[in-house]
Short mmCIF file of C-alpha atoms and ligand atoms in Angstrom, two decimals:
data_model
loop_
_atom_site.label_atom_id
_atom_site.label_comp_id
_atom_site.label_asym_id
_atom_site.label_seq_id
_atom_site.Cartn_x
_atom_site.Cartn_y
_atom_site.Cartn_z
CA UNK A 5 -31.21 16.83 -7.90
CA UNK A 6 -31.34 14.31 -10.43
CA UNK A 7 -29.40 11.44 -9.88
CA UNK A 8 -26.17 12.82 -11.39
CA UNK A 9 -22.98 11.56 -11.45
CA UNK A 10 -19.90 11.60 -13.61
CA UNK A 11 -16.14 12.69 -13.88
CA UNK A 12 -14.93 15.39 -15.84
CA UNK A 13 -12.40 15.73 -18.47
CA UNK A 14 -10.30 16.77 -15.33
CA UNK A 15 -10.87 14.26 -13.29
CA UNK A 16 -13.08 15.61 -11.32
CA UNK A 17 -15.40 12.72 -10.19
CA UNK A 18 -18.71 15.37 -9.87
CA UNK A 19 -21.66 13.88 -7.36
CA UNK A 20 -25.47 15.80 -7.96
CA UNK A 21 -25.54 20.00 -7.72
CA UNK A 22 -22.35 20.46 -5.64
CA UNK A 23 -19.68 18.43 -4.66
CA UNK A 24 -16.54 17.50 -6.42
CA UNK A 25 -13.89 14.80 -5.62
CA UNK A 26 -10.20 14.56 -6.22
CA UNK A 27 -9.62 17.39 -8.64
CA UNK A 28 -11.09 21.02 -9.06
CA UNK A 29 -14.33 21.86 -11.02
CA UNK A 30 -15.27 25.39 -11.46
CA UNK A 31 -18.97 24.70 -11.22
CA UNK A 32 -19.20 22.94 -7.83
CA UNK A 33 -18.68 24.45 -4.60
CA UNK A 34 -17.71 22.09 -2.72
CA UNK A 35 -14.41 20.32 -2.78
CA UNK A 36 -14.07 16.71 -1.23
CA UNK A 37 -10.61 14.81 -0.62
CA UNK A 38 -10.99 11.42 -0.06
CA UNK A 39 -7.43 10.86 0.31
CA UNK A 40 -3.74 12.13 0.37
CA UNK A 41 -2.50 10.03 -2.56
CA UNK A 42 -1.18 12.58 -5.37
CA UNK A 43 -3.85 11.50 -8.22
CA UNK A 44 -6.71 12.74 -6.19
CA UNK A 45 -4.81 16.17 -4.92
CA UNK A 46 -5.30 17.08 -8.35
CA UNK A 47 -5.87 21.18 -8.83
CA UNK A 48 -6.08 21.19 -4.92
CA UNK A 49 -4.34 24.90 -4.76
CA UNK A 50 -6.87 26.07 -7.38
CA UNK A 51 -9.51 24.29 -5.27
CA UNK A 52 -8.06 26.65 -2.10
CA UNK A 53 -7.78 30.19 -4.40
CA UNK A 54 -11.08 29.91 -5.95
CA UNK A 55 -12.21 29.76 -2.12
CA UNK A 56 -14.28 26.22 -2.50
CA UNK A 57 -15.26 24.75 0.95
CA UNK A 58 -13.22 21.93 1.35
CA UNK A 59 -13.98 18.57 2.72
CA UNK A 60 -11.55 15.71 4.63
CA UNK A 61 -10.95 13.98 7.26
CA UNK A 62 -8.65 14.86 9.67
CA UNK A 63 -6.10 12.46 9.19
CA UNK A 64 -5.89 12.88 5.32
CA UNK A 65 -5.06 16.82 6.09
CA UNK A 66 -2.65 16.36 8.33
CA UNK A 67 -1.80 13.38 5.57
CA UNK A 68 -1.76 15.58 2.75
CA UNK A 69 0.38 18.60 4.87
CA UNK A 70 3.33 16.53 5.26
CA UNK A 71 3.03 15.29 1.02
CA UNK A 72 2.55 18.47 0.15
CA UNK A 73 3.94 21.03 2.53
CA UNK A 74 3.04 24.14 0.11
CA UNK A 75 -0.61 23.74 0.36
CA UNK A 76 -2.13 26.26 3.24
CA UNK A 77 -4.50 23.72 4.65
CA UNK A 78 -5.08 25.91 7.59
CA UNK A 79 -6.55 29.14 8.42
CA UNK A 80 -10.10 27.37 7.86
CA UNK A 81 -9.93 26.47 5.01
CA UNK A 82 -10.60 22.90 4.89
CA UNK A 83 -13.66 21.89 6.99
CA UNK A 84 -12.80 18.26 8.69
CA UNK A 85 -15.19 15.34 8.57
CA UNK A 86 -15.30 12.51 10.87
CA UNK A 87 -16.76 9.68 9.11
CA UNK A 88 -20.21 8.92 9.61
CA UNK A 89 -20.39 12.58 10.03
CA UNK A 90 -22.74 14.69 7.25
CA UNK A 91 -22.64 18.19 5.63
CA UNK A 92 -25.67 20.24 4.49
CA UNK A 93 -25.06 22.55 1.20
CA UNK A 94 -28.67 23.43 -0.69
CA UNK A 95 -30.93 19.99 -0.33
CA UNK A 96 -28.02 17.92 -0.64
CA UNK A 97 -26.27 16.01 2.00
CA UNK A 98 -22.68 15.05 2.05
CA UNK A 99 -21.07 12.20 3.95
CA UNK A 100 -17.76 10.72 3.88
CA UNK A 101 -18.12 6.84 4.80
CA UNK A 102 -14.65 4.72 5.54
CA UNK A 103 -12.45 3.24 2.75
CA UNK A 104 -9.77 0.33 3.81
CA UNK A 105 -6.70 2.43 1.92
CA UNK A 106 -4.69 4.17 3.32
CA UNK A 107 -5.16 6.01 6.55
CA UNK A 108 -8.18 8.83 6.80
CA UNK A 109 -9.43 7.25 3.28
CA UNK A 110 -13.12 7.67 2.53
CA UNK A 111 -15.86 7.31 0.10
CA UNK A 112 -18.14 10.09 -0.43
CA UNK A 113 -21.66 9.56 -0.20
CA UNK A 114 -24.51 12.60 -1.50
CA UNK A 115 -28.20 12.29 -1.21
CA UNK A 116 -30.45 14.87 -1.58
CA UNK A 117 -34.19 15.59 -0.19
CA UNK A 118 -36.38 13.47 -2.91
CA UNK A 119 -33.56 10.51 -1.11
CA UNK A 120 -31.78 10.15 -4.59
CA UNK A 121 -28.47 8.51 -3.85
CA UNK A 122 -25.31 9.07 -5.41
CA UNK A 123 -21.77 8.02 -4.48
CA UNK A 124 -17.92 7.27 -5.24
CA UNK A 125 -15.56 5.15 -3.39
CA UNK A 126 -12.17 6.44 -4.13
CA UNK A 127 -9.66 3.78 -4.05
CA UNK A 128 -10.20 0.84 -1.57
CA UNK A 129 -9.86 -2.26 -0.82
CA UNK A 130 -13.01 -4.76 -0.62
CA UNK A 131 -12.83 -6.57 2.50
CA UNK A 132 -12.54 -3.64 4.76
CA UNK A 133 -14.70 -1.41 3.13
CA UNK A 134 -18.52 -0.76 3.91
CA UNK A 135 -20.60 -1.29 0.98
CA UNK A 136 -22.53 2.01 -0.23
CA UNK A 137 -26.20 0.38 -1.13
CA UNK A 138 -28.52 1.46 -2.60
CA UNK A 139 -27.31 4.28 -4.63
CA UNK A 140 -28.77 5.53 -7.95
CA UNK A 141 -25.22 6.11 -9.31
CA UNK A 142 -22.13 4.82 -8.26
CA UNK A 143 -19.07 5.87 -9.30
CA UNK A 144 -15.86 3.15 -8.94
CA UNK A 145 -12.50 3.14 -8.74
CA UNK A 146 -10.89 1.17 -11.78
CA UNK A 147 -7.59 0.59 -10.80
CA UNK A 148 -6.99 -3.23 -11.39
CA UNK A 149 -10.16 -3.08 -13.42
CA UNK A 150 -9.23 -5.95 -15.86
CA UNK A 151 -10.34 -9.98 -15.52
CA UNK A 152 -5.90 -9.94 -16.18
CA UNK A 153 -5.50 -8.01 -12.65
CA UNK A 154 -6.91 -10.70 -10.42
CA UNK A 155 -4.89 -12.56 -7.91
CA UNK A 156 -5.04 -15.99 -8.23
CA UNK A 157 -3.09 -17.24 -4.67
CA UNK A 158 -4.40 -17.41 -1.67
CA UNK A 159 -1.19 -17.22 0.72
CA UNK A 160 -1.48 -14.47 3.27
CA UNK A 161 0.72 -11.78 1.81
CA UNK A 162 0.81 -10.41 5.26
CA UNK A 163 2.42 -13.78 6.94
CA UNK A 164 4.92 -14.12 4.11
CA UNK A 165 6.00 -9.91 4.35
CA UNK A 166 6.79 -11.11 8.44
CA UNK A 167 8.54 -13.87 7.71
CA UNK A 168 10.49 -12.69 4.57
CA UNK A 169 12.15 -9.94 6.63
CA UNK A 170 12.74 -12.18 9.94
CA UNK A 171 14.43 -14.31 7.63
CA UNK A 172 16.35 -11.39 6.40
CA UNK A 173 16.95 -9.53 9.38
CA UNK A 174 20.25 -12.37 10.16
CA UNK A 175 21.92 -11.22 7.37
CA UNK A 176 21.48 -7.35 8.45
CA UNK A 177 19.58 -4.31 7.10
CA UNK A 178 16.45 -4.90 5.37
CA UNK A 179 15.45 -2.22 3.00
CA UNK A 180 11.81 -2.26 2.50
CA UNK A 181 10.37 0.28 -0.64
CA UNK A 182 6.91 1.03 -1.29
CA UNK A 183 4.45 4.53 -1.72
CA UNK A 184 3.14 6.94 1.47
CA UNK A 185 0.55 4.73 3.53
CA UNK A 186 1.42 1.31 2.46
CA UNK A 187 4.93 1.53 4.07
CA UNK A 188 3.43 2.15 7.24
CA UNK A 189 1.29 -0.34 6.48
CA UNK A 190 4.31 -2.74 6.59
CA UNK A 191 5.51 -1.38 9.69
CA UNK A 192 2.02 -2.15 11.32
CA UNK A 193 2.03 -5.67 10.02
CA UNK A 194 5.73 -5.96 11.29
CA UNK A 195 5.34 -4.14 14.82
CA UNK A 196 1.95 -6.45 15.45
CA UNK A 197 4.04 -9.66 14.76
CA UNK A 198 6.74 -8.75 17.05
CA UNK A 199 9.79 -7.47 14.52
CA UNK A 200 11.07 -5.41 17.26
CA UNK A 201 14.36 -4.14 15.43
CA UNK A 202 14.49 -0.26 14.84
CA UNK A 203 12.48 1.07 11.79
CA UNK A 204 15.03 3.27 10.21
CA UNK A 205 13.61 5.73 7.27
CA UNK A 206 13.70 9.51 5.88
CA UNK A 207 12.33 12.73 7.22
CA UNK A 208 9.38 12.55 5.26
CA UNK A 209 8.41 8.93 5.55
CA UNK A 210 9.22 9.68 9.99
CA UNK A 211 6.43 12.63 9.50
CA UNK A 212 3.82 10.38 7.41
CA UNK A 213 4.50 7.56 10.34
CA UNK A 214 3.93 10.02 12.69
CA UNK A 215 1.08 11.09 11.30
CA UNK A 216 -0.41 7.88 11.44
CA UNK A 217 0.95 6.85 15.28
CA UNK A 218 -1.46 10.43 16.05
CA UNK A 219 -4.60 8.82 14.66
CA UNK A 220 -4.18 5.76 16.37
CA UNK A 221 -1.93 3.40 14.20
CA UNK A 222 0.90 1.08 16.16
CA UNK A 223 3.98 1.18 14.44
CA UNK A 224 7.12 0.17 16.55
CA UNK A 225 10.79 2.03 16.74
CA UNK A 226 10.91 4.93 14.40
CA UNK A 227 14.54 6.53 14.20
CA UNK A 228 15.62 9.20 11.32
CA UNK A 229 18.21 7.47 8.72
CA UNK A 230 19.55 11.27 8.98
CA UNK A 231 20.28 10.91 12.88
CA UNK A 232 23.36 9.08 14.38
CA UNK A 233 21.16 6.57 15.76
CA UNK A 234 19.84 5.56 12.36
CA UNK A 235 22.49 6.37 10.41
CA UNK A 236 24.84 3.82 12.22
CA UNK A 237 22.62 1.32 12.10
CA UNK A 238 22.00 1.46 8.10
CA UNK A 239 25.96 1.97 7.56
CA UNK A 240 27.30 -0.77 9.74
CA UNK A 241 23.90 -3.35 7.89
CA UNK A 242 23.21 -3.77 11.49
CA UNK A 243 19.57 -5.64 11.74
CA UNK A 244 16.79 -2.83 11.30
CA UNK A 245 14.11 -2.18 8.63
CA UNK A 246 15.09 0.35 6.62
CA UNK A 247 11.86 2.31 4.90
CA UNK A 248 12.05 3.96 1.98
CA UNK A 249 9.52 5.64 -0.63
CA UNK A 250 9.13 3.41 -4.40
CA UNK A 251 10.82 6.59 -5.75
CA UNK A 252 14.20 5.96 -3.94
CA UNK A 253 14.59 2.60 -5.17
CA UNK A 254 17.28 3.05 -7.28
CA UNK A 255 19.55 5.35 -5.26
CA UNK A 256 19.45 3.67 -1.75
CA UNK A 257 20.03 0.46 -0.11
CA UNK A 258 22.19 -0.71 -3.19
CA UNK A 259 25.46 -2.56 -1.86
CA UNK A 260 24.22 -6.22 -0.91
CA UNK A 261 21.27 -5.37 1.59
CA UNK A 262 18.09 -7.53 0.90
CA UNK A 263 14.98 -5.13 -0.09
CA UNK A 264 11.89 -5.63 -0.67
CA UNK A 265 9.25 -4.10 -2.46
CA UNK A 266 5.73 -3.85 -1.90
CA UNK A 267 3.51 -2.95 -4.66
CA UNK A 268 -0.35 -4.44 -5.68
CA UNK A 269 0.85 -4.82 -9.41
CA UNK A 270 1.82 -8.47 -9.43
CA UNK A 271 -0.91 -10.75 -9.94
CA UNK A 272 0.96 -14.62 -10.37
CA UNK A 273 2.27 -15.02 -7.10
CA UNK A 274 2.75 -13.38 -4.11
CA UNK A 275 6.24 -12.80 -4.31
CA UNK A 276 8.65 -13.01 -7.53
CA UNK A 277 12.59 -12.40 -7.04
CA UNK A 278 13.23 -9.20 -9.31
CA UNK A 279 16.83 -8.62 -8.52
CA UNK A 280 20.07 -10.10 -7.33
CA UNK A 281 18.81 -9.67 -3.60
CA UNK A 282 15.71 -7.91 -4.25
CA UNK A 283 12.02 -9.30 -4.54
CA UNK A 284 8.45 -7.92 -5.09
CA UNK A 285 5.87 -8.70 -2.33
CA UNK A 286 1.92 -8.71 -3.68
CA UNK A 287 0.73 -6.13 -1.02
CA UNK A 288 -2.21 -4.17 -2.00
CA UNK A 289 -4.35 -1.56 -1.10
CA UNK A 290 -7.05 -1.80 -4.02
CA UNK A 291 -9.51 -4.53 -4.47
CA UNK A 292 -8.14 -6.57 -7.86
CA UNK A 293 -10.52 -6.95 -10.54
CA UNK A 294 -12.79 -9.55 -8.55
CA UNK A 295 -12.95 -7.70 -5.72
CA UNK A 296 -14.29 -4.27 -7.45
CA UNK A 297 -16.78 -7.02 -8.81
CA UNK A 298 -17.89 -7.94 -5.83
CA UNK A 299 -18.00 -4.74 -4.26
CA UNK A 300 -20.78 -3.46 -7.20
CA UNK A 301 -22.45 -6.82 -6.56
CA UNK A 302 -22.99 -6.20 -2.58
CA UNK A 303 -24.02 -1.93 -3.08
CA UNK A 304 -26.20 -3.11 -6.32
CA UNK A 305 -26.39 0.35 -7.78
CA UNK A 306 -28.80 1.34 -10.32
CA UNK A 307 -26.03 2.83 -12.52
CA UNK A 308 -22.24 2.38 -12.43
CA UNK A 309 -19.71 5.04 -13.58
CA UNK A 310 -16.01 4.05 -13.60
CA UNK A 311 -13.28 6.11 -12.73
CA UNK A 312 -11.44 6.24 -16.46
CA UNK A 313 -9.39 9.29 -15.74
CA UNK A 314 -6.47 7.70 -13.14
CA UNK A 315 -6.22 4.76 -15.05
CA UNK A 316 -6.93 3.22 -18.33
CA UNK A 317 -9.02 0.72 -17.51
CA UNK A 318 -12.24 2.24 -16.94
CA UNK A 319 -14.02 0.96 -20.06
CA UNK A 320 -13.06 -2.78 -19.32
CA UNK A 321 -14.30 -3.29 -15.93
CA UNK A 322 -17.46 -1.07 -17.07
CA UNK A 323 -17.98 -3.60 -19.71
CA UNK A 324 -16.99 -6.21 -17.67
CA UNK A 325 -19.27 -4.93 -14.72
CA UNK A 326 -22.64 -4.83 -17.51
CA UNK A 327 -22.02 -8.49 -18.24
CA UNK A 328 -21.15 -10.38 -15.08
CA UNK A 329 -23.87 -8.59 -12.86
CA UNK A 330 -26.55 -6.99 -15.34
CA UNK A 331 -25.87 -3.22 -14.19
CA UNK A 332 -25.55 -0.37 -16.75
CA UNK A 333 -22.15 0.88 -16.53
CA UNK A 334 -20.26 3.63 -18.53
CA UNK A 335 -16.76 4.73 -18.10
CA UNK A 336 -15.38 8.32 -17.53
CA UNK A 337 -14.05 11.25 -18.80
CA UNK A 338 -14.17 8.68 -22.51
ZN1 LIG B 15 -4.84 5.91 -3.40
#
């Protein structure tokens, strides 16, 4: 292998002779998930059909079974990585390597015999996230990959969530809205600082929390808002978190319950009222734009590709990425 790396019109993000991430490519055999999130399932049934060995961890399949029940992720066809652990296809070695995303996240890491290096991190947040060095090509995530997507305050978004819904809690149900892994996120955050109320939420949020109580996560009460038990508790705006996915913002929690939701796109301040009882809380799980910065700065690759097919801002933060620390960067599909 050459160092190659790059991400097809498809967005396929395509590491040396044979591995592709987070969409289907006819050309490579293998098949790597790096998480369960929707814009890198992308072709995943084609993936299956065209019988490509397929890489994850375990916790993004069982992840990615309850998001997308149709898939048959079974029957061996998807071989499970632990991280740390590697697979052999040709000369090349594949490895998936932790991401701090969402749970069973990983970066993919291929190297072949002559030790040429490439890699891509999927999406991920900085802090938590071990630093893929000395790669000939990395390929990067450009989510928030503008200088204008870079949070300026330095509250802990975390401490503020707690205390936002403690606050709210004496008034009655708090509805809390935000995508698959980063609402049981907040549950973590709340369970750890000793919200003990019931978390109250929908069949398929229960099964992603779950899910995530299997491999290990710690997230409190869970009852199903289709039960008695939960039900009650959501009609009478007794005090209980109720959790809800972004997409059933505007159909739930409507008549005078506080709710909160999280998202990463605010930059200004951690939290900004955006309804009558409704507000926005900064919670992430992406680096901003200074924290994909400093991410390229610790792995100092020789190359950088950015990610340009799940967002649009793959040509900034390439350019951006060339100036501030000297690397050549292009971004992907153009
Ligand atoms: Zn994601």
């Amino acid at each position: 292998m050459s160092a190659k790396a790059s991400v097809s019109d498809r967005g396929a993000v395509l590491l040396g002779n044979s591995v592709a991430c987070d969409a289907f490519d006819e050309a490579m055999p293998l098949r790597v998930v790096t998480h369960a999130h929707a814009d890198h399932l992308v072709g995943l049934r084609q993936s299956l059909r065209c019988g490509k060995r397929i890489l994850m961890t375990a916790a993004t399949r069982d992840l990615v079974g309850v998001v997308n029940g149709s898939l048959p992720l079974d029957e061996g066809a998807v071989e499970l990585l632990d991280y740390g652990e590697t697979v052999a296809y040709g000369d090349e070695q594949v490895k998936l390597v932790k991401a701090d995303h969402i749970l069973g996240a990983a970066q993919v890491l291929v190297e072949d015999a002559g030790g040429n290096r490439v890699a891509y991190t999927g999406d991920f947040r900085v802090d938590g996230t071990e630093p893929l060095t000395d790669c000939d090509v990395l390929v990067v995530e450009a989510t928030y990959g503008s200088p204008s997507f870079s949070r300026a305050f330095k509250v802990d978004v975390r401490e503020l969530l707690v205390s936002m819904v403690e606050k709210r809690l004496r008034h009655g149900t708090v509805y809390v809205f935000g995508y698959h892994g980063k609402l049981q996120e907040v549950m973590q955050i709340l369970h750890r600082a000793d919200v003990c109320v019931p978390f109250v939420m929908p069949e398929r949020v229960f099964r992603v929390s779950k899910i995530c109580e299997q491999h290990g996560m710690r997230l409190g009460c869970l009852a199903l808002s289709t039960e008695k038990e939960g039900k009650d508790l959501i009609d009478e705006n007794l005090p209980c978190v109720a959790f809800y996915h972004m997409n059933a913002r505007k159909s739930v929690g409507l008549l005078g319950s506080s709710r909160i939701c999280v998202s990463g796109w605010e930059f200004h301040s951690p939290c900004r009222q955006i309804g009558e009882r409704e507000h926005l809380v900064a919670l992430s799980d992406h680096s901003d734009f200074n924290g994909l910065i400093e991410y390229v700065r610790r792995c100092k690759p020789k190359r950088v590709v950015t990610d340009n097919y799940r967002v649009s801002h793959g040509v900034t933060l390439a350019r951006e990425i060339t100036k501030r620390l000297g690397i050549p960067a292009v971004a992907m599909p153009r």
